[in-house]
Coordinates of C-alpha atoms in Angstrom, one line a residue:
Chain A
X433 CA 86.3 87.7 95.4
X434 CA 88.7 90.6 95.5
X435 CA 92.3 89.7 94.8
X436 CA 95.0 92.0 96.1
X437 CA 98.6 92.1 95.0
X438 CA 101.3 93.6 97.2
X439 CA 104.4 93.8 95.0
X440 CA 106.8 94.9 97.7
X441 CA 105.7 93.6 101.2
X442 CA 107.6 94.4 104.3
X443 CA 107.8 93.2 107.9
X444 CA 106.7 96.3 109.8
X445 CA 108.5 96.6 113.1
X446 CA 107.6 99.3 115.6
X447 CA 109.3 100.6 118.7
X448 CA 107.7 102.9 121.2
X449 CA 110.1 105.5 122.8
X450 CA 109.5 108.4 125.1
X451 CA 111.5 110.7 122.8
X452 CA 113.7 110.2 119.7
X453 CA 117.1 111.6 120.5
X454 CA 119.4 111.7 117.5
X455 CA 122.9 110.5 118.4
X456 CA 121.8 108.5 121.4
X457 CA 121.2 104.9 122.4
X458 CA 117.6 103.9 122.9
X459 CA 116.8 100.8 124.9
X460 CA 113.5 99.4 123.6
X461 CA 111.0 97.8 125.9
X462 CA 108.5 95.9 123.7
X463 CA 108.8 95.1 120.0
X464 CA 105.7 94.9 117.7
X465 CA 106.0 93.2 114.3
X466 CA 103.4 92.9 111.6
X467 CA 103.0 91.8 108.0
X468 CA 103.1 95.2 106.2
X469 CA 102.1 96.2 102.7
X470 CA 99.2 98.2 101.3
X471 CA 97.5 95.3 99.5
X472 CA 97.6 93.2 102.7
X473 CA 95.9 96.1 104.5
X474 CA 93.2 96.3 101.8
X475 CA 92.6 92.6 102.2
X476 CA 92.5 92.9 106.0
X477 CA 89.8 95.6 105.8
X478 CA 87.8 93.6 103.3
X479 CA 88.1 90.4 105.3
X480 CA 87.0 92.3 108.4
X481 CA 83.9 93.5 106.5
X482 CA 83.0 90.0 105.4
X483 CA 84.0 90.6 101.8
X484 CA 85.7 87.5 100.2
X485 CA 89.4 88.4 99.5
X486 CA 92.8 86.8 99.0
X487 CA 96.1 88.6 99.4
X488 CA 99.0 87.8 97.0
X489 CA 102.6 88.9 97.2
X490 CA 106.2 87.8 96.8
X491 CA 108.1 86.9 99.9
X492 CA 111.7 85.7 100.5
X493 CA 114.3 85.2 103.2
X494 CA 113.8 84.9 106.9
X495 CA 111.5 87.9 107.2
X496 CA 109.3 86.3 104.5
X497 CA 108.6 83.4 106.9
X498 CA 107.7 85.9 109.7
X499 CA 105.3 87.7 107.4
X500 CA 103.6 84.5 106.3
X501 CA 103.2 83.5 110.0
X502 CA 101.5 86.8 110.7
X503 CA 99.0 86.4 107.9
X504 CA 98.3 82.9 109.1
X505 CA 97.8 84.2 112.6
X506 CA 95.4 86.9 111.3
X507 CA 93.4 84.2 109.5
X508 CA 93.7 86.3 106.3
X509 CA 93.3 84.2 103.1
X510 CA 96.6 84.6 101.2
X511 CA 98.9 83.0 98.7
X512 CA 102.5 84.1 99.1
X513 CA 105.0 83.4 96.4
X514 CA 108.4 82.3 97.6
X515 CA 111.0 84.3 95.7
X516 CA 114.8 84.7 95.7
X517 CA 114.8 88.4 96.9
X518 CA 114.7 88.8 100.7
X519 CA 111.6 90.5 102.1
X520 CA 112.4 94.0 103.5
X521 CA 111.7 95.5 106.9
X522 CA 110.3 98.9 107.8
X523 CA 111.1 100.4 111.3
X524 CA 108.7 102.9 112.9
X525 CA 110.0 104.7 116.0
X526 CA 106.9 106.0 117.7
X527 CA 107.0 108.9 120.2
X528 CA 104.5 111.7 119.8
X529 CA 105.1 111.4 116.1
X530 CA 106.4 108.4 114.1
X531 CA 109.8 108.4 112.5
X532 CA 110.1 105.6 109.9
X533 CA 113.0 103.9 108.1
X534 CA 111.8 102.0 105.0
X535 CA 114.2 99.5 103.5
X536 CA 114.0 99.4 99.7
X537 CA 113.1 95.7 99.1
X538 CA 115.3 93.5 97.0
X539 CA 114.8 93.5 93.2
X540 CA 112.4 90.8 91.9
X541 CA 114.0 88.8 89.1
X542 CA 112.3 88.7 85.7
X543 CA 111.7 85.0 86.4
X544 CA 110.0 85.8 89.7
X545 CA 107.9 88.5 88.1
X546 CA 106.6 86.0 85.5
X547 CA 105.9 83.5 88.3
X548 CA 103.9 86.2 90.1
X549 CA 102.0 86.8 86.9
X550 CA 101.2 83.1 86.7
X551 CA 99.9 83.1 90.3
X552 CA 97.7 86.1 89.7
X553 CA 96.4 84.5 86.4
X554 CA 95.5 81.4 88.3
X555 CA 93.1 83.3 90.5
X556 CA 91.6 85.7 87.8
X557 CA 88.8 83.3 86.7
X558 CA 87.5 83.5 90.3
X559 CA 88.2 87.2 90.8
X560 CA 85.7 90.1 90.6
X561 CA 88.1 92.9 91.2
X562 CA 91.9 93.0 91.2
X563 CA 93.7 95.5 93.5
X564 CA 97.4 96.3 93.0
X565 CA 98.7 98.4 95.9
X566 CA 101.9 99.9 97.3
X567 CA 105.4 100.6 96.1
X568 CA 107.2 98.5 93.6
X569 CA 110.4 96.6 94.5
X570 CA 113.8 98.1 93.6
X571 CA 114.5 98.3 89.9
X572 CA 111.0 97.1 89.0
X573 CA 109.7 98.4 85.6
X574 CA 107.2 101.3 85.8
X575 CA 104.8 99.0 83.8
X576 CA 104.7 96.4 86.6
X577 CA 101.2 97.2 87.8
X578 CA 100.0 98.2 84.3
X579 CA 100.9 94.7 83.1
X580 CA 98.6 93.3 85.8
X581 CA 95.8 95.7 84.6
X582 CA 96.2 94.2 81.1
X583 CA 96.3 90.7 82.3
X584 CA 93.1 91.1 84.4
X585 CA 91.4 92.8 81.4
X586 CA 91.9 89.5 79.5
X587 CA 89.6 87.9 82.0
X588 CA 87.2 90.9 82.1
X589 CA 88.3 91.8 85.6
X590 CA 88.6 95.5 86.4
X591 CA 91.6 96.7 88.4
X592 CA 92.1 99.3 91.2
X593 CA 95.7 100.6 91.5
X594 CA 97.1 102.5 94.4
X595 CA 100.7 103.7 93.6
X596 CA 102.4 107.0 92.7
X597 CA 104.6 108.5 90.0
X598 CA 105.5 106.7 86.8
X599 CA 103.8 103.4 87.7
X600 CA 100.6 105.3 88.3
X601 CA 100.9 107.0 84.9
X602 CA 101.6 103.6 83.3
X603 CA 98.5 102.1 85.0
X604 CA 96.3 104.9 83.6
X605 CA 97.7 104.3 80.1
X606 CA 96.8 100.6 80.5
X607 CA 93.1 101.6 81.0
X608 CA 92.9 100.9 84.7
X609 CA 89.3 101.1 86.2
X610 CA 90.2 103.1 89.2
X611 CA 93.4 104.7 90.5
X612 CA 93.6 106.0 94.1
X613 CA 96.7 108.2 94.5
X614 CA 97.2 110.8 97.2
X615 CA 97.9 114.4 96.1
X616 CA 101.7 113.9 96.2
X617 CA 101.6 110.6 94.3
X618 CA 99.4 112.2 91.7
X619 CA 101.6 115.2 91.3
X620 CA 104.6 113.0 90.7
X621 CA 102.7 111.2 87.9
X622 CA 101.4 114.3 85.9
X623 CA 103.7 117.2 86.8
X624 CA 100.7 119.3 87.9
X625 CA 100.2 120.2 91.5
X626 CA 96.4 120.8 91.2
X627 CA 94.7 117.6 92.0
X628 CA 91.6 118.3 89.9
X629 CA 93.8 119.0 86.8
X630 CA 95.9 116.0 87.6
X631 CA 92.9 113.7 88.0
X632 CA 91.6 114.9 84.6
X633 CA 95.0 114.4 83.0
X634 CA 95.1 110.7 84.2
X635 CA 91.6 110.2 82.8
X636 CA 92.8 111.6 79.5
X637 CA 95.7 109.2 79.5
X638 CA 93.2 106.2 79.8
X639 CA 92.2 105.8 83.5
X640 CA 88.4 105.3 83.7
X641 CA 88.2 106.9 87.1
X642 CA 90.6 108.8 89.4
X643 CA 90.0 109.1 93.1
X644 CA 92.5 111.4 94.9
X645 CA 92.9 111.1 98.7
X646 CA 93.4 114.4 100.4
X647 CA 93.9 113.3 104.0
X648 CA 91.5 115.1 106.3
X649 CA 90.1 116.9 103.3
X650 CA 88.5 113.7 102.1
X651 CA 88.4 112.5 98.5
X652 CA 88.2 114.0 95.1
X653 CA 86.9 111.9 92.2
X654 CA 86.9 112.3 88.4
X655 CA 84.8 109.5 86.8
X656 CA 82.8 108.8 83.6
X657 CA 79.7 109.7 85.6
X658 CA 80.9 113.1 86.9
X659 CA 83.2 114.7 89.4
X660 CA 82.7 114.9 93.1
X661 CA 84.3 116.0 96.4
X662 CA 83.4 113.7 99.3
X663 CA 84.2 115.0 102.8
X664 CA 83.4 114.6 106.5
X665 CA 82.1 117.6 108.5
X666 CA 85.1 117.3 110.9
X667 CA 88.2 115.2 110.8
X668 CA 88.5 111.9 112.7
X669 CA 91.2 111.8 115.4
X670 CA 93.6 108.9 115.3
X671 CA 96.2 107.2 113.2
X672 CA 96.0 108.1 109.5
X673 CA 98.3 105.2 108.4
X674 CA 96.1 102.7 106.5
X675 CA 93.2 105.2 105.8
X676 CA 94.0 105.2 102.1
X677 CA 94.1 101.4 102.1
X678 CA 90.6 101.3 103.7
X679 CA 89.4 103.7 101.0
X680 CA 90.8 101.4 98.3
X681 CA 89.0 98.5 99.9
X682 CA 85.7 100.4 99.8
X683 CA 86.2 101.4 96.2
X684 CA 87.0 97.8 95.2
X685 CA 84.0 96.4 97.1
X686 CA 81.6 99.0 95.7
X687 CA 83.0 98.5 92.2
X688 CA 82.2 94.7 92.7
X689 CA 78.7 95.5 93.9
X690 CA 78.0 98.0 91.0
X691 CA 77.3 100.9 93.3
X692 CA 76.9 104.5 91.9
X693 CA 79.9 106.8 92.1
X694 CA 78.4 109.0 94.9
X695 CA 77.6 105.8 96.9
X696 CA 81.2 104.5 96.3
X697 CA 82.7 107.8 97.5
X698 CA 80.5 107.8 100.6
X699 CA 81.6 104.3 101.4
X700 CA 85.3 105.1 100.8
X701 CA 85.3 108.2 103.1
X702 CA 83.4 106.2 105.7
X703 CA 85.8 103.3 105.7
X704 CA 88.9 105.6 105.6
X705 CA 87.5 107.6 108.6
X706 CA 86.8 104.3 110.5
X707 CA 90.4 103.3 109.7
X708 CA 91.8 106.5 111.2
X709 CA 89.8 105.8 114.4
X710 CA 91.4 102.3 114.7
X711 CA 94.9 102.1 116.1
X712 CA 96.4 99.7 113.5
X713 CA 96.6 100.0 109.7
X714 CA 94.3 97.4 108.1
X715 CA 91.7 97.7 110.8
X716 CA 88.5 99.8 111.1
X717 CA 86.5 100.9 114.1
X718 CA 83.1 99.4 113.7
X719 CA 81.3 102.0 115.9
X720 CA 82.8 104.9 114.0
X721 CA 82.0 103.1 110.7
X722 CA 78.3 103.1 111.5
X723 CA 78.4 106.7 112.8
X724 CA 80.2 108.2 109.8
X725 CA 78.2 106.9 106.9
X726 CA 75.4 109.5 107.1
X727 CA 77.8 112.3 107.8
X728 CA 79.7 112.1 104.5
X729 CA 79.0 115.0 102.2
X730 CA 79.3 114.2 98.5
X731 CA 79.1 117.3 96.3
X732 CA 79.6 117.6 92.5
X733 CA 82.5 119.7 91.5
X734 CA 81.6 123.2 90.3
X735 CA 83.4 123.0 86.9
X736 CA 82.3 119.9 85.0
X737 CA 84.8 118.0 82.8
Chain B
X1227 CA 142.0 78.3 123.0
X1228 CA 140.0 81.4 124.2
X1229 CA 136.3 80.6 124.6
X1230 CA 133.9 83.6 124.4
X1231 CA 130.4 83.7 125.7
X1232 CA 127.9 86.3 124.4
X1233 CA 124.8 86.0 126.6
X1234 CA 122.6 88.3 124.7
X1235 CA 123.5 88.3 121.0
X1236 CA 121.8 90.5 118.4
X1237 CA 121.4 90.9 114.7
X1238 CA 123.0 94.3 114.2
X1239 CA 121.3 96.2 111.4
X1240 CA 122.6 99.5 110.2
X1241 CA 121.1 102.1 107.9
X1242 CA 123.0 105.1 106.5
X1243 CA 121.0 108.3 106.1
X1244 CA 122.1 111.8 105.2
X1245 CA 120.3 113.2 108.2
X1246 CA 118.0 111.8 110.9
X1247 CA 114.8 113.8 110.8
X1248 CA 112.4 112.9 113.6
X1249 CA 108.8 112.6 112.4
X1250 CA 109.8 111.9 108.8
X1251 CA 109.9 108.9 106.5
X1252 CA 113.5 107.9 105.6
X1253 CA 113.9 105.7 102.5
X1254 CA 117.0 103.5 103.1
X1255 CA 119.4 102.7 100.2
X1256 CA 121.4 99.8 101.4
X1257 CA 121.0 97.6 104.5
X1258 CA 123.9 96.2 106.4
X1259 CA 123.4 93.2 108.8
X1260 CA 125.9 91.5 111.0
X1261 CA 126.0 89.1 113.9
X1262 CA 126.3 91.4 116.8
X1263 CA 127.4 90.8 120.4
X1264 CA 130.5 91.8 122.3
X1265 CA 131.8 88.2 122.8
X1266 CA 131.5 87.7 119.0
X1267 CA 133.6 90.8 118.4
X1268 CA 136.3 89.5 120.9
X1269 CA 136.4 86.2 119.0
X1270 CA 136.5 88.0 115.6
X1271 CA 139.6 90.1 116.7
X1272 CA 141.3 87.0 118.2
X1273 CA 140.6 84.9 115.0
X1274 CA 141.9 87.7 112.9
X1275 CA 145.1 87.8 115.0
X1276 CA 145.6 84.0 114.6
X1277 CA 144.6 83.2 118.2
X1278 CA 142.5 80.0 118.5
X1279 CA 139.1 80.9 119.7
X1280 CA 135.5 79.8 119.7
X1281 CA 132.4 81.9 120.1
X1282 CA 129.4 80.6 122.1
X1283 CA 126.0 82.1 122.6
X1284 CA 122.3 81.3 122.7
X1285 CA 120.3 82.1 119.5
X1286 CA 116.6 81.6 118.7
X1287 CA 113.9 82.5 116.2
X1288 CA 114.4 83.7 112.6
X1289 CA 117.1 86.2 113.4
X1290 CA 119.1 83.5 115.2
X1291 CA 119.4 81.7 111.8
X1292 CA 120.6 84.9 110.2
X1293 CA 123.2 85.4 112.9
X1294 CA 124.4 81.8 112.5
X1295 CA 124.8 82.4 108.8
X1296 CA 126.9 85.5 109.3
X1297 CA 129.3 83.7 111.7
X1298 CA 129.6 80.9 109.1
X1299 CA 130.3 83.4 106.4
X1300 CA 133.0 85.0 108.5
X1301 CA 134.6 81.6 109.1
X1302 CA 134.6 82.2 112.8
X1303 CA 134.6 79.0 114.9
X1304 CA 131.4 79.0 116.9
X1305 CA 128.9 76.8 118.7
X1306 CA 125.5 78.5 119.0
X1307 CA 122.9 77.0 121.3
X1308 CA 119.4 77.0 119.9
X1309 CA 117.1 78.4 122.5
X1310 CA 113.4 79.2 122.8
X1311 CA 113.8 83.0 123.1
X1312 CA 114.0 84.8 119.8
X1313 CA 117.3 86.6 119.1
X1314 CA 116.9 90.4 119.2
X1315 CA 117.8 93.1 116.7
X1316 CA 119.6 96.4 117.1
X1317 CA 119.1 99.2 114.6
X1318 CA 121.8 101.8 114.1
X1319 CA 120.8 104.8 112.0
X1320 CA 124.1 106.3 110.9
X1321 CA 124.4 110.0 109.8
X1322 CA 127.3 112.1 111.2
X1323 CA 126.5 110.4 114.5
X1324 CA 124.8 107.0 115.1
X1325 CA 121.4 106.7 116.7
X1326 CA 120.7 103.2 117.9
X1327 CA 117.6 101.3 119.0
X1328 CA 118.5 98.2 121.0
X1329 CA 115.8 95.6 121.5
X1330 CA 116.0 94.0 124.9
X1331 CA 116.3 90.3 123.9
X1332 CA 113.9 87.7 125.1
X1333 CA 114.4 86.2 128.6
X1334 CA 116.4 82.9 128.7
X1335 CA 114.6 80.2 130.5
X1336 CA 116.3 78.5 133.5
X1337 CA 116.4 75.3 131.4
X1338 CA 118.2 77.2 128.5
X1339 CA 120.7 78.8 131.0
X1340 CA 121.6 75.3 132.3
X1341 CA 122.0 74.1 128.7
X1342 CA 124.3 77.0 128.1
X1343 CA 126.3 76.1 131.2
X1344 CA 126.6 72.5 129.9
X1345 CA 127.8 73.8 126.6
X1346 CA 130.5 76.0 128.2
X1347 CA 131.5 73.2 130.5
X1348 CA 132.0 70.9 127.5
X1349 CA 134.7 73.3 126.1
X1350 CA 136.4 74.1 129.4
X1351 CA 138.9 71.2 129.4
X1352 CA 140.3 72.6 126.1
X1353 CA 140.0 76.3 127.2
X1354 CA 142.9 78.5 128.3
X1355 CA 140.8 81.7 129.0
X1356 CA 137.1 82.2 129.2
X1357 CA 135.6 85.6 128.2
X1358 CA 132.1 86.6 129.1
X1359 CA 131.1 89.8 127.3
X1360 CA 128.1 92.1 126.8
X1361 CA 124.7 92.7 128.4
X1362 CA 122.6 90.0 129.9
X1363 CA 119.2 89.0 128.5
X1364 CA 116.0 90.4 130.0
X1365 CA 115.3 89.2 133.6
X1366 CA 118.7 87.3 133.8
X1367 CA 120.1 87.0 137.3
X1368 CA 122.9 89.4 138.2
X1369 CA 125.1 86.3 138.9
X1370 CA 124.8 84.9 135.4
X1371 CA 128.4 85.7 134.5
X1372 CA 129.7 85.1 138.0
X1373 CA 128.3 81.6 137.7
X1374 CA 130.5 81.1 134.6
X1375 CA 133.5 82.5 136.5
X1376 CA 132.9 79.8 139.2
X1377 CA 132.4 77.1 136.6
X1378 CA 135.6 77.9 134.8
X1379 CA 137.5 78.0 138.1
X1380 CA 136.6 74.4 138.6
X1381 CA 138.7 73.6 135.5
X1382 CA 141.5 76.1 136.5
X1383 CA 140.5 78.4 133.7
X1384 CA 140.7 82.2 134.4
X1385 CA 137.8 84.4 133.2
X1386 CA 137.7 87.9 131.7
X1387 CA 134.3 89.6 132.1
X1388 CA 133.1 92.7 130.2
X1389 CA 129.8 93.9 131.6
X1390 CA 128.5 96.7 133.8
X1391 CA 126.5 97.3 137.0
X1392 CA 125.3 94.6 139.3
X1393 CA 126.6 91.7 137.1
X1394 CA 130.1 93.3 137.1
X1395 CA 130.0 93.5 140.9
X1396 CA 128.8 89.8 141.1
X1397 CA 131.7 88.8 138.8
X1398 CA 134.2 90.6 141.1
X1399 CA 132.8 88.8 144.1
X1400 CA 133.2 85.5 142.3
X1401 CA 136.9 86.1 142.0
X1402 CA 137.1 86.9 138.3
X1403 CA 140.7 87.2 136.9
X1404 CA 140.1 90.4 134.9
X1405 CA 137.1 92.7 134.5
X1406 CA 137.1 95.4 131.8
X1407 CA 134.3 97.9 132.4
X1408 CA 134.1 101.4 131.0
X1409 CA 133.9 104.3 133.4
X1410 CA 130.1 104.3 133.3
X1411 CA 129.7 100.6 133.8
X1412 CA 132.2 100.7 136.7
X1413 CA 130.4 103.6 138.4
X1414 CA 127.1 101.7 138.1
X1415 CA 128.7 98.7 139.9
X1416 CA 130.4 100.6 142.8
X1417 CA 128.5 103.9 143.3
X1418 CA 131.7 105.8 143.0
X1419 CA 132.4 108.1 140.0
X1420 CA 136.2 108.1 140.4
X1421 CA 137.5 105.2 138.2
X1422 CA 140.6 104.6 140.4
X1423 CA 138.6 104.4 143.5
X1424 CA 136.0 102.2 141.7
X1425 CA 138.7 99.8 140.4
X1426 CA 140.2 99.4 143.8
X1427 CA 136.8 98.8 145.3
X1428 CA 136.2 95.9 142.7
X1429 CA 139.5 94.4 143.6
X1430 CA 138.6 94.6 147.3
X1431 CA 135.4 92.7 146.4
X1432 CA 137.4 89.9 144.9
X1433 CA 138.4 90.8 141.3
X1434 CA 142.1 90.0 140.7
X1435 CA 142.5 92.8 138.2
X1436 CA 140.4 95.6 137.0
X1437 CA 141.0 97.4 133.7
X1438 CA 138.9 100.4 133.0
X1439 CA 138.5 101.7 129.5
X1440 CA 138.4 105.5 129.3
X1441 CA 137.7 106.0 125.6
X1442 CA 140.4 108.3 124.0
X1443 CA 142.0 108.5 127.4
X1444 CA 143.2 104.9 127.2
X1445 CA 143.1 102.4 130.0
X1446 CA 143.5 102.4 133.7
X1447 CA 144.5 99.2 135.5
X1448 CA 144.5 98.0 139.1
X1449 CA 146.3 94.7 139.4
X1450 CA 148.1 92.5 141.9
X1451 CA 151.4 93.7 140.4
X1452 CA 150.6 97.5 140.6
X1453 CA 148.5 100.2 139.0
X1454 CA 149.0 101.8 135.6
X1455 CA 147.6 104.2 133.1
X1456 CA 148.2 103.2 129.4
X1457 CA 147.6 105.9 126.8
X1458 CA 148.3 106.9 123.3
X1459 CA 150.0 110.3 122.5
X1460 CA 147.1 111.3 120.4
X1461 CA 143.6 109.7 119.8
X1462 CA 143.0 107.5 116.7
X1463 CA 140.3 108.8 114.4
X1464 CA 137.5 106.4 113.4
X1465 CA 134.7 104.3 114.8
X1466 CA 135.1 103.6 118.6
X1467 CA 132.4 100.9 118.5
X1468 CA 134.2 97.6 119.2
X1469 CA 137.4 99.2 120.7
X1470 CA 136.6 97.8 124.1
X1471 CA 136.1 94.4 122.6
X1472 CA 139.5 94.6 121.0
X1473 CA 141.0 95.5 124.4
X1474 CA 139.3 92.5 126.0
X1475 CA 140.7 90.3 123.2
X1476 CA 144.2 91.6 123.9
X1477 CA 143.8 91.1 127.7
X1478 CA 142.6 87.6 127.2
X1479 CA 145.4 86.7 124.8
X1480 CA 148.1 88.2 127.0
X1481 CA 146.7 86.5 130.0
X1482 CA 146.9 83.2 128.1
X1483 CA 150.5 84.0 127.1
X1484 CA 151.5 85.0 130.6
X1485 CA 152.7 88.5 129.7
X1486 CA 153.5 91.1 132.4
X1487 CA 150.8 93.7 133.2
X1488 CA 152.6 96.6 131.5
X1489 CA 152.9 94.4 128.3
X1490 CA 149.2 93.4 128.6
X1491 CA 148.2 97.0 128.8
X1492 CA 150.4 98.1 125.9
X1493 CA 148.8 95.3 123.8
X1494 CA 145.3 96.2 124.9
X1495 CA 145.7 99.9 124.0
X1496 CA 147.3 99.0 120.6
X1497 CA 144.5 96.6 119.6
X1498 CA 141.8 99.0 120.8
X1499 CA 143.4 101.8 118.7
X1500 CA 143.6 99.6 115.7
X1501 CA 139.9 98.7 116.2
X1502 CA 139.0 102.4 116.2
X1503 CA 140.9 102.8 112.9
X1504 CA 138.9 99.9 111.3
X1505 CA 135.4 100.6 110.1
X1506 CA 133.5 97.6 111.6
X1507 CA 133.4 96.5 115.2
X1508 CA 135.3 93.2 115.5
X1509 CA 138.0 94.2 113.0
X1510 CA 141.4 95.9 113.5
X1511 CA 143.5 97.9 111.0
X1512 CA 146.8 95.9 110.7
X1513 CA 148.9 98.9 109.6
X1514 CA 147.7 100.9 112.6
X1515 CA 148.3 97.9 114.8
X1516 CA 152.0 97.8 113.9
X1517 CA 152.4 101.6 114.1
X1518 CA 150.8 102.0 117.5
X1519 CA 152.6 99.4 119.6
X1520 CA 155.7 101.5 120.3
X1521 CA 153.7 104.7 120.9
X1522 CA 151.7 103.4 123.9
X1523 CA 152.8 105.0 127.1
X1524 CA 152.4 102.8 130.2
X1525 CA 152.9 104.8 133.5
X1526 CA 152.5 103.6 137.1
X1527 CA 149.8 105.5 139.0
X1528 CA 151.3 108.1 141.4
X1529 CA 149.5 106.8 144.5
X1530 CA 150.1 103.1 145.0
X1531 CA 147.4 100.8 146.3

């Protein structure tokens, strides 16, 4: 079973408009709401692929109830921890392009952090891979995900972390199995804009493997078994939101199954592409999934570590 | 006691940003939430001015709870009717100017409309003036406020209505005591862009008095006692949201107190100006209130009815 932790969930609200006109009143026709959070998306993809998973996260306030109802509706196994801080909202105003407004999320008290630890701990004996994904709540210590990495290690459970900046660096220092930043998140962690150099730096800090998502340019991986680029011959058209979460789901599942690194990367690029082809984050297009697998090119990097 | 009915309340959420950049992600610092709705704002101003009032409206869903909590916090006398339709949200993104996204509000069932009528009726024996204010819910009949006008008349209670378009026209036809549209709302009701002509047309339809709010240009009134323009020598700086609600509050209170029309208009312009000077809709600046009263110019229109 793959356990996911979303530290800073949100109710994702989206409005479709013809055009966003700053300074004007927009009358919205239909309103779409969804339990948002990167770990939830990872669990949605795994659940859709028949992989046992459970999604954990802290929720509070009235939006927390709404989020819980959405996960119940989706039939996604979850265990949400009621906390004092009110769950935040994100607003996406969608015209030709999306304009988003992300609330910060209330700070989690030290007491609630320790309760979240207890909840994660209670599942670790049954867990094959732990995934910690998405931003941290306001004022959370940079070590918040690193602490989960250490906790999982006590149970012999490897952890995959998807976060940026200082929390990414802390996870590497805690000996995380895999981190999956995008180029920007990686650069914020290592102060080096070159993703290959950045990935190697995170490995030197203690991360076993670093997989960098490069959008339409695929994935770059620095691992104990070698370094690779995994790409598609041409980009998939669609909505890139959630593609990284699908890649994390594939990495966690292939870690669980003991696949080789080239196989893991092939799967990660396939799932990410199939997520781009599906309209909603946390879903994949099954036809595209089948079509892409054999198209992925996995090539060793020229300059070895 | 002045009873206010807000047919389509909303939870008003506002985000402050440095600049609204279409197509970008905006990370929001602080989130402000407030029970929104024009009738609520009218009651807030009356309550602040020591005038007995009670705010009525239908609320539903999780945001309805939040709205109720805000009215409790504010100490505003209210009686909210729990209904099946979920209360809507409005989002205001505030930079130099405000960009707003107004959800439509769920349709109120015929059963819930009749329950709202029963609730209003239960207060009418204790009511001096009824105020119906703000947009109607999705799919509501144009006669929704007109029906309240007729209901109040059964109890000898005069009604003030603040709405635009077809519901405004219907209220006039029902013999409403005062309507307070802005120029745009009036034009949508009468198909005439000239506010003086439009005001006279509404009176001809059955409205006893028509007060048109013209923003910084003050008020225009067509009444049984004559026609007037009421203006300030110079515009008040600040946030015009809620100025119309303060004018409605003043009109309702001066109707209750039996003031002359020139006195009513002086008060309405004063309260509206004091609302512009206060940062939040539903509040007035008390110093500005005192300063403005003697500055208001009330002049009969040149061409009599």
